[in-house]
mmCIF file of C-alpha atoms and ligand atoms in Angstrom:
data_model
loop_
_atom_site.group_PDB
_atom_site.id
_atom_site.type_symbol
_atom_site.label_atom_id
_atom_site.label_comp_id
_atom_site.label_asym_id
_atom_site.label_seq_id
_atom_site.Cartn_x
_atom_site.Cartn_y
_atom_site.Cartn_z
ATOM 1 C CA UNK A 1 -18.680 -8.338 -13.478
ATOM 2 C CA UNK A 2 -17.128 -8.483 -9.099
ATOM 3 C CA UNK A 3 -18.174 -5.226 -8.196
ATOM 4 C CA UNK A 4 -21.864 -6.124 -8.202
ATOM 5 C CA UNK A 5 -23.362 -4.730 -5.304
ATOM 6 C CA UNK A 6 -26.292 -6.890 -3.141
ATOM 7 C CA UNK A 7 -28.011 -3.954 -2.459
ATOM 8 C CA UNK A 8 -30.632 -4.854 -0.730
ATOM 9 C CA UNK A 9 -28.428 -6.064 2.096
ATOM 10 C CA UNK A 10 -26.328 -3.028 1.367
ATOM 11 C CA UNK A 11 -28.937 -0.751 2.504
ATOM 12 C CA UNK A 12 -29.963 -2.503 5.687
ATOM 13 C CA UNK A 13 -26.465 -1.662 7.316
ATOM 14 C CA UNK A 14 -26.148 1.094 9.590
ATOM 15 C CA UNK A 15 -23.725 3.861 7.271
ATOM 16 C CA UNK A 16 -21.053 4.779 7.367
ATOM 17 C CA UNK A 17 -19.076 1.365 6.821
ATOM 18 C CA UNK A 18 -16.509 -0.563 4.463
ATOM 19 C CA UNK A 19 -17.514 -3.821 2.294
ATOM 20 C CA UNK A 20 -15.121 -5.088 1.159
ATOM 21 C CA UNK A 21 -15.769 -7.610 -2.070
ATOM 22 C CA UNK A 22 -13.723 -11.044 -0.816
ATOM 23 C CA UNK A 23 -14.516 -12.502 -4.265
ATOM 24 C CA UNK A 24 -12.264 -10.011 -5.918
ATOM 25 C CA UNK A 25 -9.437 -10.164 -3.500
ATOM 26 C CA UNK A 26 -9.071 -13.516 -3.294
ATOM 27 C CA UNK A 27 -8.982 -13.658 -7.683
ATOM 28 C CA UNK A 28 -6.747 -10.609 -7.481
ATOM 29 C CA UNK A 29 -4.313 -12.861 -4.985
ATOM 30 C CA UNK A 30 -4.910 -15.420 -7.052
ATOM 31 C CA UNK A 31 -3.662 -13.163 -10.150
ATOM 32 C CA UNK A 32 -0.787 -11.760 -8.188
ATOM 33 C CA UNK A 33 0.400 -15.317 -7.177
ATOM 34 C CA UNK A 34 -0.098 -17.318 -10.705
ATOM 35 C CA UNK A 35 2.254 -14.255 -12.416
ATOM 36 C CA UNK A 36 5.040 -13.604 -9.732
ATOM 37 C CA UNK A 37 4.971 -17.004 -9.823
ATOM 38 C CA UNK A 38 6.145 -17.451 -13.041
ATOM 39 C CA UNK A 39 9.516 -16.171 -12.416
ATOM 40 C CA UNK A 40 10.048 -17.074 -8.808
ATOM 41 C CA UNK A 41 9.491 -13.633 -6.912
ATOM 42 C CA UNK A 42 8.372 -13.062 -3.424
ATOM 43 C CA UNK A 43 5.548 -11.123 -2.849
ATOM 44 C CA UNK A 44 5.571 -9.224 0.758
ATOM 45 C CA UNK A 45 1.929 -7.563 1.146
ATOM 46 C CA UNK A 46 2.313 -3.893 2.565
ATOM 47 C CA UNK A 47 0.016 -4.072 5.853
ATOM 48 C CA UNK A 48 -0.253 -0.478 6.032
ATOM 49 C CA UNK A 49 -2.557 -0.639 3.099
ATOM 50 C CA UNK A 50 -5.288 -2.087 4.895
ATOM 51 C CA UNK A 51 -4.287 -4.369 7.863
ATOM 52 C CA UNK A 52 -8.127 -5.852 8.726
ATOM 53 C CA UNK A 53 -6.996 -9.604 10.024
ATOM 54 C CA UNK A 54 -9.743 -11.311 7.935
ATOM 55 C CA UNK A 55 -7.673 -9.375 5.160
ATOM 56 C CA UNK A 56 -4.087 -10.356 6.521
ATOM 57 C CA UNK A 57 -5.769 -13.770 6.966
ATOM 58 C CA UNK A 58 -7.051 -13.842 3.468
ATOM 59 C CA UNK A 59 -3.438 -12.554 2.109
ATOM 60 C CA UNK A 60 -1.506 -15.019 4.417
ATOM 61 C CA UNK A 61 -3.534 -17.867 3.085
ATOM 62 C CA UNK A 62 -1.797 -17.609 -0.447
ATOM 63 C CA UNK A 63 1.525 -17.642 0.741
ATOM 64 C CA UNK A 64 2.034 -14.656 1.360
ATOM 65 C CA UNK A 65 4.733 -12.192 3.581
ATOM 66 C CA UNK A 66 4.120 -9.110 5.010
ATOM 67 C CA UNK A 67 5.820 -6.019 4.511
ATOM 68 C CA UNK A 68 5.658 -3.930 8.175
ATOM 69 C CA UNK A 69 6.277 -0.611 8.899
ATOM 70 C CA UNK A 70 5.655 0.139 12.722
ATOM 71 C CA UNK A 71 6.135 -2.696 15.587
ATOM 72 C CA UNK A 72 1.753 -3.060 15.567
ATOM 73 C CA UNK A 73 2.035 -4.243 12.404
ATOM 74 C CA UNK A 74 5.070 -6.653 12.938
ATOM 75 C CA UNK A 75 2.348 -8.039 15.687
ATOM 76 C CA UNK A 76 -0.797 -7.600 13.748
ATOM 77 C CA UNK A 77 0.407 -9.678 11.359
ATOM 78 C CA UNK A 78 1.803 -12.257 13.205
ATOM 79 C CA UNK A 79 -1.226 -13.175 14.992
ATOM 80 C CA UNK A 80 -3.258 -12.993 11.393
ATOM 81 C CA UNK A 81 -0.627 -16.352 11.095
ATOM 82 C CA UNK A 82 1.957 -15.122 8.557
ATOM 83 C CA UNK A 83 5.149 -16.743 9.702
ATOM 84 C CA UNK A 84 7.932 -14.981 11.478
ATOM 85 C CA UNK A 85 10.182 -15.829 8.124
ATOM 86 C CA UNK A 86 8.343 -14.140 5.846
ATOM 87 C CA UNK A 87 7.518 -10.795 7.735
ATOM 88 C CA UNK A 88 9.943 -7.559 7.192
ATOM 89 C CA UNK A 89 9.616 -4.498 9.352
ATOM 90 C CA UNK A 90 10.830 -1.227 7.110
ATOM 91 C CA UNK A 91 9.830 2.554 7.970
ATOM 92 C CA UNK A 92 12.507 5.348 8.578
ATOM 93 C CA UNK A 93 12.341 5.811 12.593
ATOM 94 C CA UNK A 94 11.757 2.719 14.374
ATOM 95 C CA UNK A 95 11.623 3.472 17.769
ATOM 96 C CA UNK A 96 13.703 0.922 20.292
ATOM 97 C CA UNK A 97 10.305 -0.959 21.238
ATOM 98 C CA UNK A 98 9.592 -2.009 17.719
ATOM 99 C CA UNK A 99 12.944 -3.203 16.961
ATOM 100 C CA UNK A 100 12.769 -5.110 20.158
ATOM 101 C CA UNK A 101 9.297 -6.952 19.076
ATOM 102 C CA UNK A 102 10.747 -7.246 15.953
ATOM 103 C CA UNK A 103 14.326 -8.923 17.424
ATOM 104 C CA UNK A 104 12.336 -11.015 20.161
ATOM 105 C CA UNK A 105 10.096 -12.446 17.013
ATOM 106 C CA UNK A 106 13.158 -13.494 15.060
ATOM 107 C CA UNK A 107 11.730 -11.755 11.498
ATOM 108 C CA UNK A 108 13.173 -12.092 8.596
ATOM 109 C CA UNK A 109 14.444 -8.735 7.894
ATOM 110 C CA UNK A 110 15.025 -5.442 8.915
ATOM 111 C CA UNK A 111 15.412 -2.879 5.861
ATOM 112 C CA UNK A 112 17.978 -0.140 7.154
ATOM 113 C CA UNK A 113 17.755 3.225 5.977
ATOM 114 C CA UNK A 114 20.365 5.110 7.677
ATOM 115 C CA UNK A 115 23.855 4.447 9.594
ATOM 116 C CA UNK A 116 22.047 5.994 13.330
ATOM 117 C CA UNK A 117 19.254 3.460 12.758
ATOM 118 C CA UNK A 118 22.265 0.662 12.345
ATOM 119 C CA UNK A 119 23.897 1.354 15.335
ATOM 120 C CA UNK A 120 21.327 1.015 17.455
ATOM 121 C CA UNK A 121 20.005 -2.065 15.927
ATOM 122 C CA UNK A 122 22.580 -3.023 16.699
ATOM 123 C CA UNK A 123 23.108 -2.086 20.544
ATOM 124 C CA UNK A 124 19.747 -3.739 21.326
ATOM 125 C CA UNK A 125 20.715 -6.551 19.134
ATOM 126 C CA UNK A 126 23.905 -7.400 20.939
ATOM 127 C CA UNK A 127 21.913 -6.899 24.602
ATOM 128 C CA UNK A 128 19.615 -9.269 23.045
ATOM 129 C CA UNK A 129 21.649 -11.492 22.162
ATOM 130 C CA UNK A 130 20.468 -11.597 18.895
ATOM 131 C CA UNK A 131 21.357 -11.051 15.425
ATOM 132 C CA UNK A 132 19.268 -9.200 13.093
ATOM 133 C CA UNK A 133 18.996 -9.357 9.093
ATOM 134 C CA UNK A 134 18.974 -6.340 7.663
ATOM 135 C CA UNK A 135 18.142 -5.090 4.049
ATOM 136 C CA UNK A 136 19.427 -1.281 3.513
ATOM 137 C CA UNK A 137 17.173 0.871 2.066
ATOM 138 C CA UNK A 138 18.808 2.685 -0.773
ATOM 139 C CA UNK A 139 17.077 6.054 -2.499
ATOM 140 C CA UNK A 140 18.066 5.796 -5.720
ATOM 141 C CA UNK A 141 17.047 9.045 -7.064
ATOM 142 C CA UNK A 142 14.066 7.554 -9.636
ATOM 143 C CA UNK A 143 11.539 9.376 -10.681
ATOM 144 C CA UNK A 144 8.090 8.168 -10.006
ATOM 145 C CA UNK A 145 5.458 9.772 -12.130
ATOM 146 C CA UNK A 146 2.744 9.697 -9.465
ATOM 147 C CA UNK A 147 1.614 12.637 -6.691
ATOM 148 C CA UNK A 148 4.527 14.512 -5.143
ATOM 149 C CA UNK A 149 3.184 13.477 -1.666
ATOM 150 C CA UNK A 150 4.250 9.863 -2.627
ATOM 151 C CA UNK A 151 6.705 9.825 -4.541
ATOM 152 C CA UNK A 152 9.615 8.353 -2.196
ATOM 153 C CA UNK A 153 12.591 7.360 -4.463
ATOM 154 C CA UNK A 154 14.198 11.028 -5.383
ATOM 155 C CA UNK A 155 16.883 12.303 -2.874
ATOM 156 C CA UNK A 156 14.939 15.218 -1.811
ATOM 157 C CA UNK A 157 12.428 12.701 -0.157
ATOM 158 C CA UNK A 158 12.688 11.589 3.271
ATOM 159 C CA UNK A 159 13.498 8.038 2.597
ATOM 160 C CA UNK A 160 16.253 6.035 2.400
ATOM 161 C CA UNK A 161 20.254 6.083 1.699
ATOM 162 C CA UNK A 162 21.355 8.132 -0.925
ATOM 163 C CA UNK A 163 23.760 6.863 -3.378
ATOM 164 C CA UNK A 164 26.797 8.835 -2.418
ATOM 165 C CA UNK A 165 26.598 7.439 0.987
ATOM 166 C CA UNK A 166 26.321 4.063 0.137
ATOM 167 C CA UNK A 167 30.457 2.791 0.470
ATOM 168 C CA UNK A 168 30.383 4.248 3.981
ATOM 169 C CA UNK A 169 26.933 2.624 4.932
ATOM 170 C CA UNK A 170 28.507 -0.798 3.283
ATOM 171 C CA UNK A 171 32.269 -0.214 5.734
ATOM 172 C CA UNK A 172 29.802 0.364 8.893
ATOM 173 C CA UNK A 173 28.026 -2.860 8.400
ATOM 174 C CA UNK A 174 31.010 -4.616 8.314
ATOM 175 C CA UNK A 175 31.842 -3.457 12.263
ATOM 176 C CA UNK A 176 28.475 -4.311 13.783
ATOM 177 C CA UNK A 177 29.214 -7.535 15.074
ATOM 178 C CA UNK A 178 25.823 -8.391 14.943
ATOM 179 C CA UNK A 179 24.508 -7.255 12.048
ATOM 180 C CA UNK A 180 24.004 -8.976 8.820
ATOM 181 C CA UNK A 181 24.124 -7.895 5.650
ATOM 182 C CA UNK A 182 21.128 -9.466 3.522
ATOM 183 C CA UNK A 183 19.905 -7.285 1.223
ATOM 184 C CA UNK A 184 19.060 -4.103 -0.771
ATOM 185 C CA UNK A 185 15.716 -2.581 -0.920
ATOM 186 C CA UNK A 186 13.579 0.631 -2.600
ATOM 187 C CA UNK A 187 10.463 2.056 -2.699
ATOM 188 C CA UNK A 188 10.349 4.639 -5.261
ATOM 189 C CA UNK A 189 6.391 5.431 -4.623
ATOM 190 C CA UNK A 190 2.644 4.463 -4.999
ATOM 191 C CA UNK A 191 -0.065 4.883 -7.339
ATOM 192 C CA UNK A 192 2.397 4.498 -10.129
ATOM 193 C CA UNK A 193 1.162 3.811 -13.704
ATOM 194 C CA UNK A 194 4.057 4.467 -16.133
ATOM 195 C CA UNK A 195 5.546 1.079 -15.899
ATOM 196 C CA UNK A 196 8.623 3.281 -17.503
ATOM 197 C CA UNK A 197 9.629 4.151 -14.248
ATOM 198 C CA UNK A 198 10.465 0.839 -13.141
ATOM 199 C CA UNK A 199 12.010 -0.047 -16.354
ATOM 200 C CA UNK A 200 14.081 3.187 -14.650
ATOM 201 C CA UNK A 201 14.593 1.462 -11.546
ATOM 202 C CA UNK A 202 16.225 -1.954 -12.994
ATOM 203 C CA UNK A 203 18.810 -0.039 -14.666
ATOM 204 C CA UNK A 204 19.776 1.936 -11.911
ATOM 205 C CA UNK A 205 20.173 -1.593 -9.478
ATOM 206 C CA UNK A 206 22.157 -2.934 -12.203
ATOM 207 C CA UNK A 207 24.478 -0.304 -12.316
ATOM 208 C CA UNK A 208 25.029 -0.534 -8.340
ATOM 209 C CA UNK A 209 25.197 -3.925 -8.908
ATOM 210 C CA UNK A 210 28.622 -3.551 -9.745
ATOM 211 C CA UNK A 211 29.442 -1.789 -6.612
ATOM 212 C CA UNK A 212 28.655 -4.999 -4.734
ATOM 213 C CA UNK A 213 30.445 -7.232 -6.809
ATOM 214 C CA UNK A 214 33.286 -4.844 -6.232
ATOM 215 C CA UNK A 215 33.622 -5.344 -3.047
ATOM 216 C CA UNK A 216 32.371 -9.054 -2.979
ATOM 217 C CA UNK A 217 29.646 -8.768 -0.699
ATOM 218 C CA UNK A 218 26.610 -9.655 -3.222
ATOM 219 C CA UNK A 219 23.083 -9.217 -1.068
ATOM 220 C CA UNK A 220 20.563 -12.184 -1.660
ATOM 221 C CA UNK A 221 17.471 -10.152 -1.467
ATOM 222 C CA UNK A 222 16.563 -7.447 -3.524
ATOM 223 C CA UNK A 223 13.606 -5.779 -2.610
ATOM 224 C CA UNK A 224 12.193 -3.748 -5.337
ATOM 225 C CA UNK A 225 9.066 -2.290 -3.269
ATOM 226 C CA UNK A 226 5.280 -1.904 -4.205
ATOM 227 C CA UNK A 227 4.174 1.414 -6.039
ATOM 228 C CA UNK A 228 2.076 -0.102 -8.455
ATOM 229 C CA UNK A 229 -1.742 1.889 -9.262
ATOM 230 C CA UNK A 230 -4.871 1.185 -9.894
ATOM 231 C CA UNK A 231 -7.637 2.478 -12.334
ATOM 232 C CA UNK A 232 -9.849 4.665 -10.046
ATOM 233 C CA UNK A 233 -11.810 6.168 -12.899
ATOM 234 C CA UNK A 234 -12.969 2.550 -14.363
ATOM 235 C CA UNK A 235 -12.918 0.216 -11.116
ATOM 236 C CA UNK A 236 -15.653 -2.082 -13.231
ATOM 237 C CA UNK A 237 -13.332 -1.618 -16.339
ATOM 238 C CA UNK A 238 -10.126 -2.739 -14.541
ATOM 239 C CA UNK A 239 -10.825 -4.072 -11.160
ATOM 240 C CA UNK A 240 -7.180 -4.733 -11.312
ATOM 241 C CA UNK A 241 -3.833 -3.518 -12.545
ATOM 242 C CA UNK A 242 -1.657 -5.381 -14.927
ATOM 243 C CA UNK A 243 0.551 -7.660 -12.870
ATOM 244 C CA UNK A 244 2.077 -10.071 -16.158
ATOM 245 C CA UNK A 245 3.444 -6.833 -17.358
ATOM 246 C CA UNK A 246 4.690 -5.828 -14.152
ATOM 247 C CA UNK A 247 6.225 -8.732 -13.390
ATOM 248 C CA UNK A 248 7.903 -9.063 -16.848
ATOM 249 C CA UNK A 249 9.310 -5.987 -16.711
ATOM 250 C CA UNK A 250 11.555 -7.543 -13.866
ATOM 251 C CA UNK A 251 12.092 -10.326 -16.296
ATOM 252 C CA UNK A 252 13.171 -8.314 -19.026
ATOM 253 C CA UNK A 253 15.835 -5.756 -17.335
ATOM 254 C CA UNK A 254 16.622 -6.696 -13.894
ATOM 255 C CA UNK A 255 20.304 -8.299 -14.571
ATOM 256 C CA UNK A 256 20.368 -10.870 -11.229
ATOM 257 C CA UNK A 257 23.520 -12.455 -9.713
ATOM 258 C CA UNK A 258 23.483 -16.029 -8.959
ATOM 259 C CA UNK A 259 21.086 -17.171 -5.651
ATOM 260 C CA UNK A 260 19.719 -13.973 -5.501
ATOM 261 C CA UNK A 261 15.974 -13.137 -5.157
ATOM 262 C CA UNK A 262 13.420 -10.584 -5.919
ATOM 263 C CA UNK A 263 10.846 -9.526 -3.287
ATOM 264 C CA UNK A 264 8.029 -7.058 -4.010
ATOM 265 C CA UNK A 265 5.886 -4.849 -1.073
ATOM 266 C CA UNK A 266 2.594 -4.771 -3.463
ATOM 267 C CA UNK A 267 -0.330 -2.797 -0.792
ATOM 268 C CA UNK A 268 -2.826 -0.703 -2.910
ATOM 269 C CA UNK A 269 -2.381 -2.710 -6.099
ATOM 270 C CA UNK A 270 -3.894 -6.119 -4.020
ATOM 271 C CA UNK A 271 -6.431 -4.155 -2.009
ATOM 272 C CA UNK A 272 -7.433 -1.037 -3.218
ATOM 273 C CA UNK A 273 -10.180 -2.312 -5.260
ATOM 274 C CA UNK A 274 -11.868 -4.855 -3.426
ATOM 275 C CA UNK A 275 -12.816 -1.989 -0.886
ATOM 276 C CA UNK A 276 -16.114 0.332 -0.859
ATOM 277 C CA UNK A 277 -16.686 2.779 1.574
ATOM 278 C CA UNK A 278 -20.489 3.445 1.813
ATOM 279 C CA UNK A 279 -23.048 6.166 2.797
ATOM 280 C CA UNK A 280 -25.960 7.406 2.808
ATOM 281 C CA UNK A 281 -27.213 10.884 1.353
ATOM 282 C CA UNK A 282 -28.343 13.156 4.653
ATOM 283 C CA UNK A 283 -29.749 16.098 2.986
ATOM 284 C CA UNK A 284 -29.227 17.697 -0.797
ATOM 285 C CA UNK A 285 -28.764 21.839 -0.559
ATOM 286 C CA UNK A 286 -28.854 24.058 -3.419
ATOM 287 C CA UNK A 287 -26.101 25.735 -4.033
ATOM 288 C CA UNK A 288 -25.177 28.770 -6.522
ATOM 289 C CA UNK A 289 -23.278 26.363 -9.047
ATOM 290 C CA UNK A 290 -24.358 22.563 -8.040
ATOM 291 C CA UNK A 291 -26.096 21.156 -5.737
ATOM 292 C CA UNK A 292 -25.003 19.375 -2.344
ATOM 293 C CA UNK A 293 -25.360 16.474 -1.655
ATOM 294 C CA UNK A 294 -24.349 15.827 2.186
ATOM 295 C CA UNK A 295 -23.433 11.967 3.049
ATOM 296 C CA UNK A 296 -23.289 10.585 6.072
ATOM 297 C CA UNK A 297 -19.306 9.420 5.759
ATOM 298 C CA UNK A 298 -16.584 12.541 6.027
ATOM 299 C CA UNK A 299 -12.780 12.586 5.911
ATOM 300 C CA UNK A 300 -12.329 10.899 9.233
ATOM 301 C CA UNK A 301 -13.899 7.736 7.478
ATOM 302 C CA UNK A 302 -11.900 8.615 3.988
ATOM 303 C CA UNK A 303 -9.184 10.729 3.779
ATOM 304 C CA UNK A 304 -7.283 10.272 1.350
ATOM 305 C CA UNK A 305 -9.099 13.124 -1.195
ATOM 306 C CA UNK A 306 -8.526 16.034 1.694
ATOM 307 C CA UNK A 307 -5.248 14.551 1.745
ATOM 308 C CA UNK A 308 -3.634 14.893 -1.292
ATOM 309 C CA UNK A 309 -6.935 15.235 -3.552
ATOM 310 C CA UNK A 310 -7.124 12.255 -4.596
ATOM 311 C CA UNK A 311 -9.728 10.758 -6.701
ATOM 312 C CA UNK A 312 -12.638 8.321 -5.861
ATOM 313 C CA UNK A 313 -15.315 7.424 -8.332
ATOM 314 C CA UNK A 314 -18.867 8.095 -6.641
ATOM 315 C CA UNK A 315 -22.271 6.430 -7.539
ATOM 316 C CA UNK A 316 -25.927 6.065 -6.452
ATOM 317 C CA UNK A 317 -26.579 3.020 -6.137
ATOM 318 C CA UNK A 318 -30.216 3.238 -5.359
ATOM 319 C CA UNK A 319 -31.197 5.953 -7.775
ATOM 320 C CA UNK A 320 -32.148 6.305 -11.659
ATOM 321 C CA UNK A 321 -33.266 8.776 -11.907
ATOM 322 C CA UNK A 322 -32.410 12.067 -14.745
ATOM 323 C CA UNK A 323 -28.840 12.789 -14.049
ATOM 324 C CA UNK A 324 -27.467 16.418 -11.980
ATOM 325 C CA UNK A 325 -24.439 17.358 -10.874
ATOM 326 C CA UNK A 326 -23.307 17.275 -6.777
ATOM 327 C CA UNK A 327 -20.925 18.421 -4.800
ATOM 328 C CA UNK A 328 -20.357 15.606 -2.836
ATOM 329 C CA UNK A 329 -19.674 16.384 1.020
ATOM 330 C CA UNK A 330 -19.223 14.961 4.013
ATOM 331 C CA UNK A 331 -20.422 16.525 7.549
ATOM 332 C CA UNK A 332 -16.462 17.813 9.106
ATOM 333 C CA UNK A 333 -16.430 20.897 10.137
ATOM 334 C CA UNK A 334 -13.793 21.117 7.129
ATOM 335 C CA UNK A 335 -14.166 22.940 3.907
ATOM 336 C CA UNK A 336 -11.318 19.970 2.818
ATOM 337 C CA UNK A 337 -13.919 17.336 4.317
ATOM 338 C CA UNK A 338 -15.383 16.999 0.054
ATOM 339 C CA UNK A 339 -15.048 13.557 -1.875
ATOM 340 C CA UNK A 340 -15.819 15.063 -5.151
ATOM 341 C CA UNK A 341 -16.498 18.097 -7.296
ATOM 342 C CA UNK A 342 -19.952 18.336 -9.605
ATOM 343 C CA UNK A 343 -20.276 14.730 -9.453
ATOM 344 C CA UNK A 344 -22.550 13.655 -12.668
ATOM 345 C CA UNK A 345 -25.313 11.036 -10.247
ATOM 346 C CA UNK A 346 -29.328 10.140 -10.606
ATOM 347 C CA UNK A 347 -31.273 12.839 -8.846
ATOM 348 C CA UNK A 348 -30.174 11.801 -5.330
ATOM 349 C CA UNK A 349 -32.611 12.461 -2.590
ATOM 350 C CA UNK A 350 -32.585 11.718 1.681
ATOM 351 C CA UNK A 351 -31.724 8.267 2.479
ATOM 352 C CA UNK A 352 -30.229 7.162 -1.638
ATOM 353 C CA UNK A 353 -27.135 5.111 -0.881
ATOM 354 C CA UNK A 354 -23.705 6.601 -1.904
ATOM 355 C CA UNK A 355 -21.189 3.982 -3.185
ATOM 356 C CA UNK A 356 -17.233 5.974 -3.106
ATOM 357 C CA UNK A 357 -15.259 3.139 -4.962
ATOM 358 C CA UNK A 358 -11.436 1.980 -4.421
ATOM 359 C CA UNK A 359 -10.929 2.616 -0.785
ATOM 360 C CA UNK A 360 -9.320 -1.103 0.134
ATOM 361 C CA UNK A 361 -6.268 1.074 0.653
ATOM 362 C CA UNK A 362 -4.944 4.018 2.578
ATOM 363 C CA UNK A 363 -9.065 3.553 3.414
ATOM 364 C CA UNK A 364 -9.997 2.249 6.774
ATOM 365 C CA UNK A 365 -6.779 1.533 8.089
ATOM 366 C CA UNK A 366 -6.303 5.630 7.871
ATOM 367 C CA UNK A 367 -9.808 6.549 9.728
ATOM 368 C CA UNK A 368 -9.567 8.469 13.093
ATOM 369 C CA UNK A 369 -12.499 10.190 15.353
ATOM 370 C CA UNK A 370 -11.985 13.687 14.746
ATOM 371 C CA UNK A 371 -14.783 15.653 15.779
ATOM 372 C CA UNK A 372 -15.680 12.592 18.140
ATOM 373 C CA UNK A 373 -16.996 10.458 14.798
ATOM 374 C CA UNK A 374 -17.028 6.647 15.582
ATOM 375 C CA UNK A 375 -14.802 4.506 13.584
ATOM 376 C CA UNK A 376 -16.338 3.420 10.001
ATOM 377 C CA UNK A 377 -17.360 -0.319 10.586
ATOM 378 C CA UNK A 378 -15.836 -3.162 7.906
ATOM 379 C CA UNK A 379 -18.435 -5.546 6.162
ATOM 380 C CA UNK A 380 -17.569 -8.861 4.136
ATOM 381 C CA UNK A 381 -18.778 -9.788 1.514
ATOM 382 C CA UNK A 382 -18.422 -13.194 1.688
ATOM 383 C CA UNK A 383 -20.603 -12.712 5.271
ATOM 384 C CA UNK A 384 -23.594 -11.278 3.775
ATOM 385 C CA UNK A 385 -23.859 -14.359 1.361
HETATM 386 C C1 PLP B 401 3.749 2.034 1.618
HETATM 387 C C2 PLP B 401 5.256 1.452 0.963
HETATM 388 C C3 PLP B 401 4.476 0.187 0.179
HETATM 389 C C4 PLP B 401 4.028 -0.164 -0.028
HETATM 390 O O1 PLP B 401 2.875 1.028 -2.040
HETATM 391 P P1 PLP B 401 1.852 0.496 -2.575
HETATM 392 O O2 PLP B 401 1.810 1.730 -3.426
HETATM 393 O O3 PLP B 401 -0.010 0.521 -1.541
HETATM 394 O O4 PLP B 401 2.174 -0.528 -3.396
HETATM 395 C C5 PLP B 401 5.662 -1.366 0.081
HETATM 396 N N1 PLP B 401 7.255 -0.909 0.562
HETATM 397 C C6 PLP B 401 7.227 0.478 1.186
HETATM 398 C C7 PLP B 401 8.414 0.855 2.132
HETATM 399 C C8 PLP B 401 6.104 1.159 1.805
HETATM 400 O O5 PLP B 401 7.065 2.296 2.509
#
């Protein structure tokens, strides 16, 4: 098993902290590369899932690109060694200064979501005597079976260019001298485990390609985004998703024109399982239905349960006594500061080491200082060996 924790060593580190299993990360990257290489697919890592320098460096070492959603992510990716030719910049609201950062560094592509954004990028590029390569982010109106806060490819969402606006946008692109149209981009949501959603996306893209053929303006890049889910319930049994089946869907269902490249932007599926939030029990308090295990990590360290009712498996790494049920809660002055209700754990006492699993994606990056708490630190498995 990849996730056998070095408990004795971890017990000596001041909690709360994030622990990253670098061997699992390497193995995950290896499998992604092996499966994507079968079809010459291009992988960009979605930096927003986890922007730690060590993790960025590891991803870059496997030859993947970086998918960024802010100017600072562009800078962090370049600083971690990603070549500018593999950095792309997406996001529904890019500020002028972030666009400048992208142009100054000659990044591969801007994923653009509206006509006003195209106009601003063109204007800034003209001023800087540059040409901006752009991919148009299209809202494919494909429903992803996932939580309503993390579905993005429906017409009611704020993301992307609507299908009925596409011709107008393509006309606009033609008029702008400092914009070069290189691709189309989609991203239908996150934590998607039903591969049928991707099948539907492929069908929608095939239909759309007819429009580009008709206009004799074929995009080179078909960027299908990310969103592949991980198994939050069984992190040890399923330490990585079925990348083989995932990439095969696109090979089976996406019809490419000559010279077209397929790009992916994977985040959660790359780093989700390699991270664990480690915390110690401060107090055990008796409740009416269940007891409370009050731990020293809170929603400021990991906000996913409070933000979108996300489930994380919780384990007590230092007790083997008979099981009991606990509400596992943090110290923060909010009722939503709860990691799990009626969680079965071995009998738990003050000082026990608690692991909140599958926290490598959208965990540490979302940490904040609410209640003036310090930010959690990161510990890497290869530094402990
Ligand atoms: C968040 C995001 C991703 C990554 O999503 P995951 O679910 O972490 O794979 C990819 N592309 C875009 C445009 C995103 O916003």
